[in-house]
């Protein structure tokens, strides 16, 4: 089914829902499988209508489609089975067991046997696992929580859980538009047409006599009627997507193109939509009376049912939504000419300067991550004019910096001939990708585009050309037609049609498709001004802003369907010597820099909404840029820029606003305001200043938790055993349990209950979990016969579905069923011993096994065979981590070496030594963990925490034990969102670090995780291992040398670890957090 046919189904679903055909709606949802109605599904589950539940599900998935689907159907049928048992309806329970649950026995026979045994019990709650089962309503609610998570995780439901955003009665609107179109084609259009049917095309009957209405004339430059029209009827073919999209994108512009257009509308080969001359408008309450004789309002008495067009959006433009509070002032060192925020990391700002320098700032750290001064990368490949231009006295300036849509590339355009493309992999580095000699003279603008899903770069320049390049620097298209230097370009798309708007300094706007036909549009900007064009974030509204040669500025919204100006915004006061710059945000606001201020408009109101001077110091015509969320605004000052934010933006910048607004006013200004006069003007607000920093990083205040009452913690029951220290610790992937492996080879499992106190059933420090064992009383015990436990290195790994755990403790590897604790199989000989395990992320049957003899075995569990044996270390393996993005396995060993292996060929790509601080010897375990982006690698050693850019294995940041955390590191782990790093120390301290900067956010003192007995005892007790909750980023668990396990999380009022300090007279108070070294500093020294 084509995408347009799919969209038609959504329109029909909307129509059926609006007409209250409820059963038909859900039947169509099921049969089309385009939209899974979670609300309807929940209603049926809560009502216990199991037949309808499964019938509805069957339209989207089957039992054996994947593990998520299997789990969904199992949970539903298990609940149905338990309810039958609860009603004491044994015959129905047997019927469900044999008819519905039998299918799962082939996948887990042990579980099916357990379920069958419930029939023998008087009350199934006698089974320990079901002892907490309460009433039916509660059980259904708890099951629904799990079902929703399974459905959301199931790839078969991807893109099917959210109904498209449609204006109300969209199908009716399209029918009205079709009727308008048909009426416009009438040879003798009647001003009051009588449309009685939709089954046939509309045509007005010819009228006789002198009173016949005269047809309305077409606009002078209207396009010709298309050769054929496609029916929107149910039995007609659906219109080709390309033609429709092309018409929507450019037809209106071409229809009203000026007579001086050098390329006429006839150039377009696809059918285009004519401008209606006799438009039929079907409205319940028209907002304005019809102004054109041929436009008629139908009344309720007609056969065609009334349709209401949606009213224009009435935005509630709260000033609080605008980023107007000054969060910081950053000094670049040269005049800023261009800025752009990363598309997904909303505090990462790219800055270009008039000295040719490109800088990457992390605003949350107030820190320059990367600085790239201008230089020619390959002089031998540049032409002589370029080399000559660069060596002249006048410097090369950046004219434009921009991110690619996915944030993986950076484009830089310069005022002399060149563009530079950098690759950005998520680390603090921009890698040179391609240098292109793009234009003769200045390159004025650069943008990324994806025509036909092919990434490319679009540029324009003083040579009056627009060029399209592929990522390797090959020219794809060159567009000629402008008669003056091209000032800006803006690639965009409507439907399947990709096009480029371009503007020149003579005020001409042109539009181009990715072909060699020429421009499709030739328009004049208001005032023939030098202008830039932008769409709203959702791509539905087009704006332009610019300044004429006379210094008059214009900010306008365009009517795309007509190619005319829809509204012109008021608020520009002075004539400008340069070009006013602007930006859009939140689909609601416009902002422009003029007269040393930032001015804001609501998109739907031509009058100025408000303005701010950001407490002074802005350039006369400041350059400005919103982040993609619209909660942070960067605006230029001399040799730097200010960052403005709203409340949400301030939180993301981690800034606390302490100075009161009134306290910042001067006495004269305050007195003037009290007397009713504001010397600045009522429309200009002086925002609150939070801080002013230079390129230096503002230190975090070290938050210290010294007392257990300052956080939430729980000690897991039956965990303390001074002879059995916890050496490995895991959360289950569901987040509902914790698995600990002790030095004696025994594994323990704790599960959190579903109850009123813990309705999610997930791990929490507010509820004590249950030490779980199967009814058989079995222990998960590894083979330790003949093993010296003092020298053994236990290891453990859990399958992704939480069904199986593999572990060893100096002996054979054992595979346990986590439900029954039974050993399913054993693998490999006990010598050499296994020391680390990691399941392949894409195949649960493949496991990487680090060995005591320094090798790594790639083992296929299904066929019980070692597929590859990797050699590269000198001592035992202590860490393994897979990256599917980079297709690599990284290993670490007790030899302080890091090795990188291809997971396609299992060949070694690279081997590097761990960079140790001065005076430290390469002893002790080294651990490796991948960031959630699968690109950055955390390396943990007793001497350091280090972040590596894994594709090159370049170290980009390091932290060494210091100050209050000076003891050796025992373990570390990323939080589930990779924003934090939890590290444990051999003196029983715990540190919570910012994962990007390795700056210490919070220290948790030994008194929090140790008992009073441990604190006063003669033997040192400390956390040996740490594990992060897979669902809750601020929760972690530690396993201690006394065998105990603790779960720790912040108090509910705090909600997270660490905070920024308050300010006192502009200075930060409190102990500052220890910082880290970066790749730009000496590796052996922390700053």
PDB file of C-alpha atoms in Angstrom, residues 558-651:
ATOM      1  CA  UNK A 558       4.522  34.036   2.922  1.00  0.00           C
ATOM      2  CA  UNK A 559       1.367  32.418   1.580  1.00  0.00           C
ATOM      3  CA  UNK A 560       2.925  29.448  -0.176  1.00  0.00           C
ATOM      4  CA  UNK A 561      -0.185  28.473  -2.101  1.00  0.00           C
ATOM      5  CA  UNK A 562      -0.303  31.908  -3.732  1.00  0.00           C
ATOM      6  CA  UNK A 563       3.291  33.053  -3.598  1.00  0.00           C
ATOM      7  CA  UNK A 564       2.231  36.258  -1.902  1.00  0.00           C
ATOM      8  CA  UNK A 565       2.955  37.937   1.419  1.00  0.00           C
ATOM      9  CA  UNK A 566       0.483  36.800   4.056  1.00  0.00           C
ATOM     10  CA  UNK A 567       1.485  39.232   6.817  1.00  0.00           C
ATOM     11  CA  UNK A 568       4.168  41.812   7.523  1.00  0.00           C
ATOM     12  CA  UNK A 569       5.337  42.187  11.114  1.00  0.00           C
ATOM     13  CA  UNK A 570       5.727  45.571  12.787  1.00  0.00           C
ATOM     14  CA  UNK A 571       8.418  46.634  15.219  1.00  0.00           C
ATOM     15  CA  UNK A 572      11.544  47.689  13.326  1.00  0.00           C
ATOM     16  CA  UNK A 573      12.395  51.258  14.258  1.00  0.00           C
ATOM     17  CA  UNK A 574      15.712  52.379  12.854  1.00  0.00           C
ATOM     18  CA  UNK A 575      17.296  52.116   9.469  1.00  0.00           C
ATOM     19  CA  UNK A 576      20.071  49.541   9.573  1.00  0.00           C
ATOM     20  CA  UNK A 577      23.523  49.636   8.054  1.00  0.00           C
ATOM     21  CA  UNK A 578      23.611  45.861   7.762  1.00  0.00           C
ATOM     22  CA  UNK A 579      21.203  42.968   7.341  1.00  0.00           C
ATOM     23  CA  UNK A 580      18.863  42.044  10.198  1.00  0.00           C
ATOM     24  CA  UNK A 581      19.120  38.364  11.225  1.00  0.00           C
ATOM     25  CA  UNK A 582      16.233  36.268  12.573  1.00  0.00           C
ATOM     26  CA  UNK A 583      15.193  32.806  13.734  1.00  0.00           C
ATOM     27  CA  UNK A 584      12.019  30.843  14.557  1.00  0.00           C
ATOM     28  CA  UNK A 585      11.184  28.539  17.451  1.00  0.00           C
ATOM     29  CA  UNK A 586       8.496  26.305  18.999  1.00  0.00           C
ATOM     30  CA  UNK A 587       6.207  26.797  15.947  1.00  0.00           C
ATOM     31  CA  UNK A 588       5.062  29.927  17.804  1.00  0.00           C
ATOM     32  CA  UNK A 589       7.666  32.650  17.974  1.00  0.00           C
ATOM     33  CA  UNK A 590       9.892  34.747  15.730  1.00  0.00           C
ATOM     34  CA  UNK A 591      12.946  36.612  16.959  1.00  0.00           C
ATOM     35  CA  UNK A 592      15.125  39.199  15.218  1.00  0.00           C
ATOM     36  CA  UNK A 593      18.140  41.240  16.311  1.00  0.00           C
ATOM     37  CA  UNK A 594      17.952  44.981  15.773  1.00  0.00           C
ATOM     38  CA  UNK A 595      18.997  48.174  17.534  1.00  0.00           C
ATOM     39  CA  UNK A 596      20.983  46.294  20.189  1.00  0.00           C
ATOM     40  CA  UNK A 597      17.949  44.237  21.188  1.00  0.00           C
ATOM     41  CA  UNK A 598      16.298  40.885  20.587  1.00  0.00           C
ATOM     42  CA  UNK A 599      12.720  41.414  19.443  1.00  0.00           C
ATOM     43  CA  UNK A 600      10.068  38.709  19.701  1.00  0.00           C
ATOM     44  CA  UNK A 601       6.801  38.202  17.803  1.00  0.00           C
ATOM     45  CA  UNK A 602       4.007  35.679  18.083  1.00  0.00           C
ATOM     46  CA  UNK A 603       3.709  34.156  14.606  1.00  0.00           C
ATOM     47  CA  UNK A 604      -0.022  34.913  14.539  1.00  0.00           C
ATOM     48  CA  UNK A 605       0.272  38.569  15.563  1.00  0.00           C
ATOM     49  CA  UNK A 606       1.968  41.254  13.475  1.00  0.00           C
ATOM     50  CA  UNK A 607       2.642  43.460  16.497  1.00  0.00           C
ATOM     51  CA  UNK A 608       5.779  43.174  18.583  1.00  0.00           C
ATOM     52  CA  UNK A 609       5.272  40.813  21.525  1.00  0.00           C
ATOM     53  CA  UNK A 610       8.251  41.929  23.640  1.00  0.00           C
ATOM     54  CA  UNK A 611      11.937  42.686  23.430  1.00  0.00           C
ATOM     55  CA  UNK A 612      15.036  42.491  25.579  1.00  0.00           C
ATOM     56  CA  UNK A 613      18.457  44.099  25.521  1.00  0.00           C
ATOM     57  CA  UNK A 614      19.915  41.181  27.529  1.00  0.00           C
ATOM     58  CA  UNK A 615      21.175  43.696  30.084  1.00  0.00           C
ATOM     59  CA  UNK A 616      23.063  45.638  27.438  1.00  0.00           C
ATOM     60  CA  UNK A 617      26.150  44.989  25.382  1.00  0.00           C
ATOM     61  CA  UNK A 618      24.499  43.347  22.369  1.00  0.00           C
ATOM     62  CA  UNK A 619      25.755  44.246  18.918  1.00  0.00           C
ATOM     63  CA  UNK A 620      23.689  46.790  16.980  1.00  0.00           C
ATOM     64  CA  UNK A 621      22.524  43.991  14.660  1.00  0.00           C
ATOM     65  CA  UNK A 622      23.127  40.884  16.759  1.00  0.00           C
ATOM     66  CA  UNK A 623      23.229  37.432  15.227  1.00  0.00           C
ATOM     67  CA  UNK A 624      20.976  35.017  17.103  1.00  0.00           C
ATOM     68  CA  UNK A 625      20.117  31.335  17.149  1.00  0.00           C
ATOM     69  CA  UNK A 626      17.660  29.187  19.142  1.00  0.00           C
ATOM     70  CA  UNK A 627      18.399  25.631  20.141  1.00  0.00           C
ATOM     71  CA  UNK A 628      16.008  23.057  18.706  1.00  0.00           C
ATOM     72  CA  UNK A 629      13.904  22.977  21.889  1.00  0.00           C
ATOM     73  CA  UNK A 630      13.495  26.751  21.830  1.00  0.00           C
ATOM     74  CA  UNK A 631      14.457  27.100  25.505  1.00  0.00           C
ATOM     75  CA  UNK A 632      17.942  28.534  24.924  1.00  0.00           C
ATOM     76  CA  UNK A 633      18.899  31.497  22.722  1.00  0.00           C
ATOM     77  CA  UNK A 634      22.450  32.502  21.765  1.00  0.00           C
ATOM     78  CA  UNK A 635      22.907  36.163  20.794  1.00  0.00           C
ATOM     79  CA  UNK A 636      26.120  37.974  19.876  1.00  0.00           C
ATOM     80  CA  UNK A 637      28.011  40.696  21.682  1.00  0.00           C
ATOM     81  CA  UNK A 638      31.363  42.220  20.736  1.00  0.00           C
ATOM     82  CA  UNK A 639      33.892  39.363  20.648  1.00  0.00           C
ATOM     83  CA  UNK A 640      31.494  36.863  22.211  1.00  0.00           C
ATOM     84  CA  UNK A 641      27.897  35.964  22.883  1.00  0.00           C
ATOM     85  CA  UNK A 642      25.295  35.751  25.605  1.00  0.00           C
ATOM     86  CA  UNK A 643      23.135  32.753  26.425  1.00  0.00           C
ATOM     87  CA  UNK A 644      19.515  33.492  27.287  1.00  0.00           C
ATOM     88  CA  UNK A 645      17.185  30.804  28.616  1.00  0.00           C
ATOM     89  CA  UNK A 646      13.709  30.176  29.974  1.00  0.00           C
ATOM     90  CA  UNK A 647      13.092  28.085  33.110  1.00  0.00           C
ATOM     91  CA  UNK A 648      13.483  24.799  31.242  1.00  0.00           C
ATOM     92  CA  UNK A 649      16.628  26.011  29.542  1.00  0.00           C
ATOM     93  CA  UNK A 650      18.110  27.103  32.840  1.00  0.00           C
ATOM     94  CA  UNK A 651      17.576  23.620  34.213  1.00  0.00           C
TER      95      UNK A 651
END
